[in-house]
Amino acid sequence: RTVFVTGASRGIGAAIALDLGRRGYDVGLNDIEAQETKATEVADAINAMGQKAKVFLGDVSDKSACNEMARAFLAAFGQVDAIVNNAGILIAGEVDGLAEAHWDRVMDINAKGPFLVIQAFLPAMKVRGYGRIVNIASIGGKHGAPEQAHYSASKAAVMGFSRVLAQEVGSLGITVNCVCPGIILTDMGRVNLEVASVRAAWQDKTALARIGAPEDVAGPVAFFCSDDSHFVTGQSLNVDGGIVLS
């Protein structure tokens, strides 16, 4: 099996890429040029497992870059079985002072990025009549938090997009699902955790009484990438230790 993982140089993306490598996937790792060294380290670790891994540099909000990465991935791996759209950013700010450029950048990466990546790979999945698409959303897309209006909007957009896409491609053997992480200890997640009292409050809100680790997200993603989930599509699964209970 093969998988293309965006934002795979660190945090949740790296944990997903490494976990899928351990499960026998050959992995294409995407990130921007500034993260090339870290992405290469993750790829080297997967290659050391005996799986094939290759880095594909590009901005997921750039259509031409996405098309080129898809072309290069298919040339290197022959087929695409799964896509994990993990790349995302958060620039905190209250609505009344939020820069338009920050709104646009968050929406471009978090919402338009998955659309462009999927659009680039979807023809290859349709030809084979098989595909697993996993979009990393967030519990923030369901309930939100102060200073994250644009982030919440972007993740809500991802879930809405995924529900429609699932209906469009389901009859072609392609499933589309979202994983919604909660408070996870990553570079981006630390925005919510920098103050000790805030960190304690989030921990108290979590049924499992702890902050999540990137590896906690990898297993649910692997389920959606696998044939165990062949009759599950259009869903958004909370992976938050029990903050949003539904």
PDB file of C-alpha atoms in Angstrom:
ATOM      1  CA  ARG A   1       0.000   0.000   0.000  1.00  0.00           C
ATOM      2  CA  THR A   2       1.059   3.591  -0.624  1.00  0.00           C
ATOM      3  CA  VAL A   3       0.094   6.827   1.109  1.00  0.00           C
ATOM      4  CA  PHE A   4       0.731  10.533   0.578  1.00  0.00           C
ATOM      5  CA  VAL A   5       0.876  12.527   3.835  1.00  0.00           C
ATOM      6  CA  THR A   6       0.964  16.318   3.843  1.00  0.00           C
ATOM      7  CA  GLY A   7       2.652  18.338   6.575  1.00  0.00           C
ATOM      8  CA  ALA A   8       4.639  15.228   7.453  1.00  0.00           C
ATOM      9  CA  SER A   9       7.875  16.692   8.822  1.00  0.00           C
ATOM     10  CA  ARG A  10       6.827  16.947  12.475  1.00  0.00           C
ATOM     11  CA  GLY A  11       3.986  16.646  14.967  1.00  0.00           C
ATOM     12  CA  ILE A  12       0.870  14.751  13.947  1.00  0.00           C
ATOM     13  CA  GLY A  13       1.984  14.403  10.317  1.00  0.00           C
ATOM     14  CA  ALA A  14       5.296  12.792  11.240  1.00  0.00           C
ATOM     15  CA  ALA A  15       3.573  10.449  13.708  1.00  0.00           C
ATOM     16  CA  ILE A  16       1.089   9.381  11.021  1.00  0.00           C
ATOM     17  CA  ALA A  17       3.821   8.819   8.428  1.00  0.00           C
ATOM     18  CA  LEU A  18       5.933   6.746  10.821  1.00  0.00           C
ATOM     19  CA  ASP A  19       2.949   4.713  12.014  1.00  0.00           C
ATOM     20  CA  LEU A  20       1.841   3.891   8.467  1.00  0.00           C
ATOM     21  CA  GLY A  21       5.424   2.964   7.592  1.00  0.00           C
ATOM     22  CA  ARG A  22       5.436   0.503  10.472  1.00  0.00           C
ATOM     23  CA  ARG A  23       2.178  -0.931   9.144  1.00  0.00           C
ATOM     24  CA  GLY A  24       3.783  -1.659   5.771  1.00  0.00           C
ATOM     25  CA  TYR A  25       2.907   1.412   3.727  1.00  0.00           C
ATOM     26  CA  ASP A  26       5.304   3.103   1.334  1.00  0.00           C
ATOM     27  CA  VAL A  27       5.063   6.777   2.214  1.00  0.00           C
ATOM     28  CA  GLY A  28       5.297  10.039   0.301  1.00  0.00           C
ATOM     29  CA  LEU A  29       5.976  12.866   2.736  1.00  0.00           C
ATOM     30  CA  ASN A  30       5.033  16.409   1.824  1.00  0.00           C
ATOM     31  CA  ASP A  31       6.079  19.645   3.453  1.00  0.00           C
ATOM     32  CA  ILE A  32       7.385  23.083   2.508  1.00  0.00           C
ATOM     33  CA  GLU A  33      11.035  23.677   1.642  1.00  0.00           C
ATOM     34  CA  ALA A  34      11.807  25.130   5.073  1.00  0.00           C
ATOM     35  CA  GLN A  35      10.981  21.741   6.598  1.00  0.00           C
ATOM     36  CA  GLU A  36      13.026  19.645   4.166  1.00  0.00           C
ATOM     37  CA  THR A  37      15.616  18.536   6.732  1.00  0.00           C
ATOM     38  CA  LYS A  38      13.016  17.330   9.228  1.00  0.00           C
ATOM     39  CA  ALA A  39      10.934  15.668   6.517  1.00  0.00           C
ATOM     40  CA  THR A  40      14.016  13.851   5.260  1.00  0.00           C
ATOM     41  CA  GLU A  41      14.735  12.583   8.773  1.00  0.00           C
ATOM     42  CA  VAL A  42      11.247  11.087   8.955  1.00  0.00           C
ATOM     43  CA  ALA A  43      11.665   9.550   5.491  1.00  0.00           C
ATOM     44  CA  ASP A  44      15.017   8.060   6.504  1.00  0.00           C
ATOM     45  CA  ALA A  45      13.384   6.451   9.543  1.00  0.00           C
ATOM     46  CA  ILE A  46      10.716   4.855   7.354  1.00  0.00           C
ATOM     47  CA  ASN A  47      13.296   3.647   4.843  1.00  0.00           C
ATOM     48  CA  ALA A  48      15.168   2.069   7.765  1.00  0.00           C
ATOM     49  CA  MET A  49      12.030   0.027   8.492  1.00  0.00           C
ATOM     50  CA  GLY A  50      12.335  -1.531   5.045  1.00  0.00           C
ATOM     51  CA  GLN A  51       9.575   0.566   3.480  1.00  0.00           C
ATOM     52  CA  LYS A  52      10.012   3.080   0.687  1.00  0.00           C
ATOM     53  CA  ALA A  53       9.736   6.752   1.634  1.00  0.00           C
ATOM     54  CA  LYS A  54      10.327   9.889  -0.399  1.00  0.00           C
ATOM     55  CA  VAL A  55       9.981  13.611   0.313  1.00  0.00           C
ATOM     56  CA  PHE A  56       7.883  15.842  -1.949  1.00  0.00           C
ATOM     57  CA  LEU A  57       8.338  19.547  -1.276  1.00  0.00           C
ATOM     58  CA  GLY A  58       5.558  21.963  -2.101  1.00  0.00           C
ATOM     59  CA  ASP A  59       2.938  24.362  -0.763  1.00  0.00           C
ATOM     60  CA  VAL A  60      -0.435  22.600  -0.681  1.00  0.00           C
ATOM     61  CA  SER A  61      -2.212  25.892  -1.378  1.00  0.00           C
ATOM     62  CA  ASP A  62      -0.497  26.069  -4.793  1.00  0.00           C
ATOM     63  CA  LYS A  63      -2.412  24.153  -7.479  1.00  0.00           C
ATOM     64  CA  SER A  64       0.576  23.684  -9.782  1.00  0.00           C
ATOM     65  CA  ALA A  65       2.690  22.404  -6.879  1.00  0.00           C
ATOM     66  CA  CYS A  66      -0.006  19.873  -5.948  1.00  0.00           C
ATOM     67  CA  ASN A  67      -0.286  18.652  -9.528  1.00  0.00           C
ATOM     68  CA  GLU A  68       3.479  18.243  -9.776  1.00  0.00           C
ATOM     69  CA  MET A  69       3.673  16.385  -6.448  1.00  0.00           C
ATOM     70  CA  ALA A  70       0.927  13.993  -7.565  1.00  0.00           C
ATOM     71  CA  ARG A  71       2.711  13.363 -10.852  1.00  0.00           C
ATOM     72  CA  ALA A  72       6.037  12.749  -9.101  1.00  0.00           C
ATOM     73  CA  PHE A  73       4.456  10.528  -6.440  1.00  0.00           C
ATOM     74  CA  LEU A  74       2.725   8.337  -9.004  1.00  0.00           C
ATOM     75  CA  ALA A  75       5.937   8.102 -11.029  1.00  0.00           C
ATOM     76  CA  ALA A  76       7.863   7.000  -7.939  1.00  0.00           C
ATOM     77  CA  PHE A  77       5.276   4.706  -6.318  1.00  0.00           C
ATOM     78  CA  GLY A  78       3.098   3.570  -9.222  1.00  0.00           C
ATOM     79  CA  GLN A  79      -0.231   4.073  -7.477  1.00  0.00           C
ATOM     80  CA  VAL A  80      -1.854   5.958  -4.610  1.00  0.00           C
ATOM     81  CA  ASP A  81      -3.918   3.995  -2.130  1.00  0.00           C
ATOM     82  CA  ALA A  82      -4.411   6.660   0.523  1.00  0.00           C
ATOM     83  CA  ILE A  83      -4.074  10.392   1.075  1.00  0.00           C
ATOM     84  CA  VAL A  84      -3.778  12.027   4.496  1.00  0.00           C
ATOM     85  CA  ASN A  85      -4.302  15.788   4.366  1.00  0.00           C
ATOM     86  CA  ASN A  86      -2.627  16.907   7.565  1.00  0.00           C
ATOM     87  CA  ALA A  87      -0.889  20.184   6.648  1.00  0.00           C
ATOM     88  CA  GLY A  88      -2.315  23.062   8.646  1.00  0.00           C
ATOM     89  CA  ILE A  89      -1.484  26.328  10.347  1.00  0.00           C
ATOM     90  CA  LEU A  90      -2.888  28.465  13.159  1.00  0.00           C
ATOM     91  CA  ILE A  91      -2.303  32.194  13.559  1.00  0.00           C
ATOM     92  CA  ALA A  92      -4.229  33.244  16.662  1.00  0.00           C
ATOM     93  CA  GLY A  93      -6.107  36.536  16.761  1.00  0.00           C
ATOM     94  CA  GLU A  94      -9.406  38.041  17.849  1.00  0.00           C
ATOM     95  CA  VAL A  95     -11.901  38.744  15.092  1.00  0.00           C
ATOM     96  CA  ASP A  96     -11.923  42.544  15.409  1.00  0.00           C
ATOM     97  CA  GLY A  97      -8.154  42.748  14.943  1.00  0.00           C
ATOM     98  CA  LEU A  98      -7.590  39.788  12.677  1.00  0.00           C
ATOM     99  CA  ALA A  99      -5.552  40.661   9.595  1.00  0.00           C
ATOM    100  CA  GLU A 100      -7.196  39.759   6.318  1.00  0.00           C
ATOM    101  CA  ALA A 101      -3.916  38.211   5.190  1.00  0.00           C
ATOM    102  CA  HIS A 102      -3.944  35.875   8.211  1.00  0.00           C
ATOM    103  CA  TRP A 103      -7.533  34.817   7.470  1.00  0.00           C
ATOM    104  CA  ASP A 104      -6.606  34.116   3.851  1.00  0.00           C
ATOM    105  CA  ARG A 105      -3.440  32.174   4.678  1.00  0.00           C
ATOM    106  CA  VAL A 106      -5.174  29.921   7.219  1.00  0.00           C
ATOM    107  CA  MET A 107      -8.024  29.217   4.805  1.00  0.00           C
ATOM    108  CA  ASP A 108      -5.601  28.619   1.929  1.00  0.00           C
ATOM    109  CA  ILE A 109      -3.565  25.994   3.780  1.00  0.00           C
ATOM    110  CA  ASN A 110      -6.236  24.370   5.932  1.00  0.00           C
ATOM    111  CA  ALA A 111      -9.252  24.358   3.593  1.00  0.00           C
ATOM    112  CA  LYS A 112      -8.054  24.898   0.035  1.00  0.00           C
ATOM    113  CA  GLY A 113      -4.990  22.678   0.536  1.00  0.00           C
ATOM    114  CA  PRO A 114      -6.928  19.407   0.988  1.00  0.00           C
ATOM    115  CA  PHE A 115      -9.124  20.299  -1.991  1.00  0.00           C
ATOM    116  CA  LEU A 116      -6.138  20.864  -4.287  1.00  0.00           C
ATOM    117  CA  VAL A 117      -4.273  17.753  -3.123  1.00  0.00           C
ATOM    118  CA  ILE A 118      -7.349  15.571  -3.561  1.00  0.00           C
ATOM    119  CA  GLN A 119      -8.110  17.087  -6.943  1.00  0.00           C
ATOM    120  CA  ALA A 120      -4.566  16.255  -8.077  1.00  0.00           C
ATOM    121  CA  PHE A 121      -4.713  12.597  -6.963  1.00  0.00           C
ATOM    122  CA  LEU A 122      -8.378  11.784  -7.541  1.00  0.00           C
ATOM    123  CA  PRO A 123      -8.070  10.813 -11.235  1.00  0.00           C
ATOM    124  CA  ALA A 124      -5.578   8.068 -10.330  1.00  0.00           C
ATOM    125  CA  MET A 125      -7.897   6.756  -7.599  1.00  0.00           C
ATOM    126  CA  LYS A 126     -10.872   6.773  -9.971  1.00  0.00           C
ATOM    127  CA  VAL A 127      -8.983   4.760 -12.592  1.00  0.00           C
ATOM    128  CA  ARG A 128      -8.180   2.053 -10.033  1.00  0.00           C
ATOM    129  CA  GLY A 129     -11.601   2.150  -8.394  1.00  0.00           C
ATOM    130  CA  TYR A 130     -10.011   2.394  -4.957  1.00  0.00           C
ATOM    131  CA  GLY A 131      -8.921   5.052  -2.502  1.00  0.00           C
ATOM    132  CA  ARG A 132      -8.823   6.116   1.116  1.00  0.00           C
ATOM    133  CA  ILE A 133      -8.898   9.857   1.816  1.00  0.00           C
ATOM    134  CA  VAL A 134      -8.382  11.094   5.371  1.00  0.00           C
ATOM    135  CA  ASN A 135      -8.616  14.795   6.135  1.00  0.00           C
ATOM    136  CA  ILE A 136      -7.312  16.065   9.455  1.00  0.00           C
ATOM    137  CA  ALA A 137      -9.905  18.498  10.781  1.00  0.00           C
ATOM    138  CA  SER A 138     -10.212  19.487  14.457  1.00  0.00           C
ATOM    139  CA  ILE A 139     -12.672  19.627  17.321  1.00  0.00           C
ATOM    140  CA  GLY A 140     -12.131  23.361  16.817  1.00  0.00           C
ATOM    141  CA  GLY A 141     -14.167  23.019  13.637  1.00  0.00           C
ATOM    142  CA  LYS A 142     -17.118  21.866  15.739  1.00  0.00           C
ATOM    143  CA  HIS A 143     -16.974  24.166  18.767  1.00  0.00           C
ATOM    144  CA  GLY A 144     -14.138  26.637  18.264  1.00  0.00           C
ATOM    145  CA  ALA A 145     -12.177  28.698  20.762  1.00  0.00           C
ATOM    146  CA  PRO A 146     -11.482  32.410  21.233  1.00  0.00           C
ATOM    147  CA  GLU A 147      -8.867  33.863  18.868  1.00  0.00           C
ATOM    148  CA  GLN A 148      -9.359  30.959  16.448  1.00  0.00           C
ATOM    149  CA  ALA A 149     -12.340  32.017  14.330  1.00  0.00           C
ATOM    150  CA  HIS A 150     -10.485  31.582  11.042  1.00  0.00           C
ATOM    151  CA  TYR A 151      -8.973  28.248  12.155  1.00  0.00           C
ATOM    152  CA  SER A 152     -12.389  26.984  13.267  1.00  0.00           C
ATOM    153  CA  ALA A 153     -13.952  28.116   9.997  1.00  0.00           C
ATOM    154  CA  SER A 154     -11.259  26.361   7.984  1.00  0.00           C
ATOM    155  CA  LYS A 155     -11.715  23.069   9.807  1.00  0.00           C
ATOM    156  CA  ALA A 156     -15.505  23.250   9.568  1.00  0.00           C
ATOM    157  CA  ALA A 157     -15.013  23.749   5.833  1.00  0.00           C
ATOM    158  CA  VAL A 158     -12.875  20.613   5.655  1.00  0.00           C
ATOM    159  CA  MET A 159     -15.617  18.548   7.278  1.00  0.00           C
ATOM    160  CA  GLY A 160     -18.327  19.946   5.001  1.00  0.00           C
ATOM    161  CA  PHE A 161     -16.178  19.373   1.935  1.00  0.00           C
ATOM    162  CA  SER A 162     -15.443  15.802   3.038  1.00  0.00           C
ATOM    163  CA  ARG A 163     -19.112  14.938   3.491  1.00  0.00           C
ATOM    164  CA  VAL A 164     -19.924  16.048  -0.041  1.00  0.00           C
ATOM    165  CA  LEU A 165     -16.878  14.373  -1.591  1.00  0.00           C
ATOM    166  CA  ALA A 166     -17.770  11.107   0.155  1.00  0.00           C
ATOM    167  CA  GLN A 167     -21.122  11.155  -1.652  1.00  0.00           C
ATOM    168  CA  GLU A 168     -19.537  11.941  -5.018  1.00  0.00           C
ATOM    169  CA  VAL A 169     -16.901   9.179  -4.997  1.00  0.00           C
ATOM    170  CA  GLY A 170     -18.382   6.448  -2.808  1.00  0.00           C
ATOM    171  CA  SER A 171     -19.666   4.387  -5.719  1.00  0.00           C
ATOM    172  CA  LEU A 172     -16.132   4.396  -7.155  1.00  0.00           C
ATOM    173  CA  GLY A 173     -14.627   2.521  -4.212  1.00  0.00           C
ATOM    174  CA  ILE A 174     -13.213   5.653  -2.565  1.00  0.00           C
ATOM    175  CA  THR A 175     -13.935   6.595   1.062  1.00  0.00           C
ATOM    176  CA  VAL A 176     -13.515  10.041   2.608  1.00  0.00           C
ATOM    177  CA  ASN A 177     -13.353  10.638   6.345  1.00  0.00           C
ATOM    178  CA  CYS A 178     -12.101  13.221   8.827  1.00  0.00           C
ATOM    179  CA  VAL A 179     -10.144  12.835  12.029  1.00  0.00           C
ATOM    180  CA  CYS A 180     -10.686  15.662  14.514  1.00  0.00           C
ATOM    181  CA  PRO A 181      -7.832  15.918  17.027  1.00  0.00           C
ATOM    182  CA  GLY A 182      -8.356  17.676  20.321  1.00  0.00           C
ATOM    183  CA  ILE A 183      -5.604  19.281  22.366  1.00  0.00           C
ATOM    184  CA  ILE A 184      -2.422  17.626  21.123  1.00  0.00           C
ATOM    185  CA  LEU A 185       1.105  18.465  22.271  1.00  0.00           C
ATOM    186  CA  THR A 186       2.624  19.703  19.006  1.00  0.00           C
ATOM    187  CA  ASP A 187       4.324  22.945  17.994  1.00  0.00           C
ATOM    188  CA  MET A 188       0.946  24.276  16.845  1.00  0.00           C
ATOM    189  CA  GLY A 189      -0.964  22.786  19.779  1.00  0.00           C
ATOM    190  CA  ARG A 190       1.231  24.651  22.239  1.00  0.00           C
ATOM    191  CA  VAL A 191      -0.720  27.802  21.331  1.00  0.00           C
ATOM    192  CA  ASN A 192      -3.361  26.380  23.684  1.00  0.00           C
ATOM    193  CA  LEU A 193      -0.900  25.130  26.291  1.00  0.00           C
ATOM    194  CA  GLU A 194       1.666  27.860  26.920  1.00  0.00           C
ATOM    195  CA  VAL A 195       0.092  28.975  30.220  1.00  0.00           C
ATOM    196  CA  ALA A 196       0.156  26.323  32.942  1.00  0.00           C
ATOM    197  CA  SER A 197      -3.340  27.165  34.166  1.00  0.00           C
ATOM    198  CA  VAL A 198      -4.730  26.890  30.635  1.00  0.00           C
ATOM    199  CA  ARG A 199      -2.999  23.560  30.144  1.00  0.00           C
ATOM    200  CA  ALA A 200      -4.444  22.276  33.436  1.00  0.00           C
ATOM    201  CA  ALA A 201      -7.909  23.464  32.446  1.00  0.00           C
ATOM    202  CA  TRP A 202      -7.783  21.582  29.144  1.00  0.00           C
ATOM    203  CA  GLN A 203      -6.548  18.480  30.941  1.00  0.00           C
ATOM    204  CA  ASP A 204      -9.432  18.753  33.412  1.00  0.00           C
ATOM    205  CA  LYS A 205     -11.895  18.942  30.490  1.00  0.00           C
ATOM    206  CA  THR A 206     -10.587  15.684  29.036  1.00  0.00           C
ATOM    207  CA  ALA A 207     -12.218  12.445  30.203  1.00  0.00           C
ATOM    208  CA  LEU A 208      -8.889  10.605  29.975  1.00  0.00           C
ATOM    209  CA  ALA A 209      -7.304  13.350  32.119  1.00  0.00           C
ATOM    210  CA  ARG A 210      -4.303  14.023  29.903  1.00  0.00           C
ATOM    211  CA  ILE A 211      -3.142  16.067  26.947  1.00  0.00           C
ATOM    212  CA  GLY A 212      -2.867  14.111  23.696  1.00  0.00           C
ATOM    213  CA  ALA A 213       0.335  13.126  21.904  1.00  0.00           C
ATOM    214  CA  PRO A 214       0.746  13.055  18.102  1.00  0.00           C
ATOM    215  CA  GLU A 215       0.893   9.261  18.238  1.00  0.00           C
ATOM    216  CA  ASP A 216      -2.622   9.198  19.691  1.00  0.00           C
ATOM    217  CA  VAL A 217      -3.949  10.447  16.345  1.00  0.00           C
ATOM    218  CA  ALA A 218      -2.053   7.951  14.188  1.00  0.00           C
ATOM    219  CA  GLY A 219      -4.109   4.845  14.992  1.00  0.00           C
ATOM    220  CA  PRO A 220      -7.490   6.307  14.003  1.00  0.00           C
ATOM    221  CA  VAL A 221      -5.931   7.621  10.792  1.00  0.00           C
ATOM    222  CA  ALA A 222      -4.544   4.159  10.039  1.00  0.00           C
ATOM    223  CA  PHE A 223      -8.036   2.698  10.509  1.00  0.00           C
ATOM    224  CA  PHE A 224      -9.489   5.071   7.922  1.00  0.00           C
ATOM    225  CA  CYS A 225      -6.586   4.279   5.556  1.00  0.00           C
ATOM    226  CA  SER A 226      -7.199   0.541   5.854  1.00  0.00           C
ATOM    227  CA  ASP A 227      -9.767  -1.863   4.455  1.00  0.00           C
ATOM    228  CA  ASP A 228     -11.161  -2.284   7.984  1.00  0.00           C
ATOM    229  CA  SER A 229     -13.029   0.975   7.305  1.00  0.00           C
ATOM    230  CA  HIS A 230     -14.364  -0.032   3.876  1.00  0.00           C
ATOM    231  CA  PHE A 231     -17.998   0.626   4.938  1.00  0.00           C
ATOM    232  CA  VAL A 232     -17.266   3.918   6.732  1.00  0.00           C
ATOM    233  CA  THR A 233     -17.340   7.172   4.790  1.00  0.00           C
ATOM    234  CA  GLY A 234     -18.356  10.791   5.291  1.00  0.00           C
ATOM    235  CA  GLN A 235     -17.587  10.645   9.013  1.00  0.00           C
ATOM    236  CA  SER A 236     -15.741  13.018  11.366  1.00  0.00           C
ATOM    237  CA  LEU A 237     -14.178  11.164  14.299  1.00  0.00           C
ATOM    238  CA  ASN A 238     -13.188  13.061  17.441  1.00  0.00           C
ATOM    239  CA  VAL A 239      -9.766  11.983  18.724  1.00  0.00           C
ATOM    240  CA  ASP A 240      -9.559  14.175  21.796  1.00  0.00           C
ATOM    241  CA  GLY A 241      -9.447  11.969  24.883  1.00  0.00           C
ATOM    242  CA  GLY A 242     -13.058  12.837  25.660  1.00  0.00           C
ATOM    243  CA  ILE A 243     -13.560  16.599  25.326  1.00  0.00           C
ATOM    244  CA  VAL A 244     -16.312  16.546  22.704  1.00  0.00           C
ATOM    245  CA  LEU A 245     -18.626  13.678  23.583  1.00  0.00           C
ATOM    246  CA  SER A 246     -20.879  12.535  20.747  1.00  0.00           C
TER     247      SER A 246
END
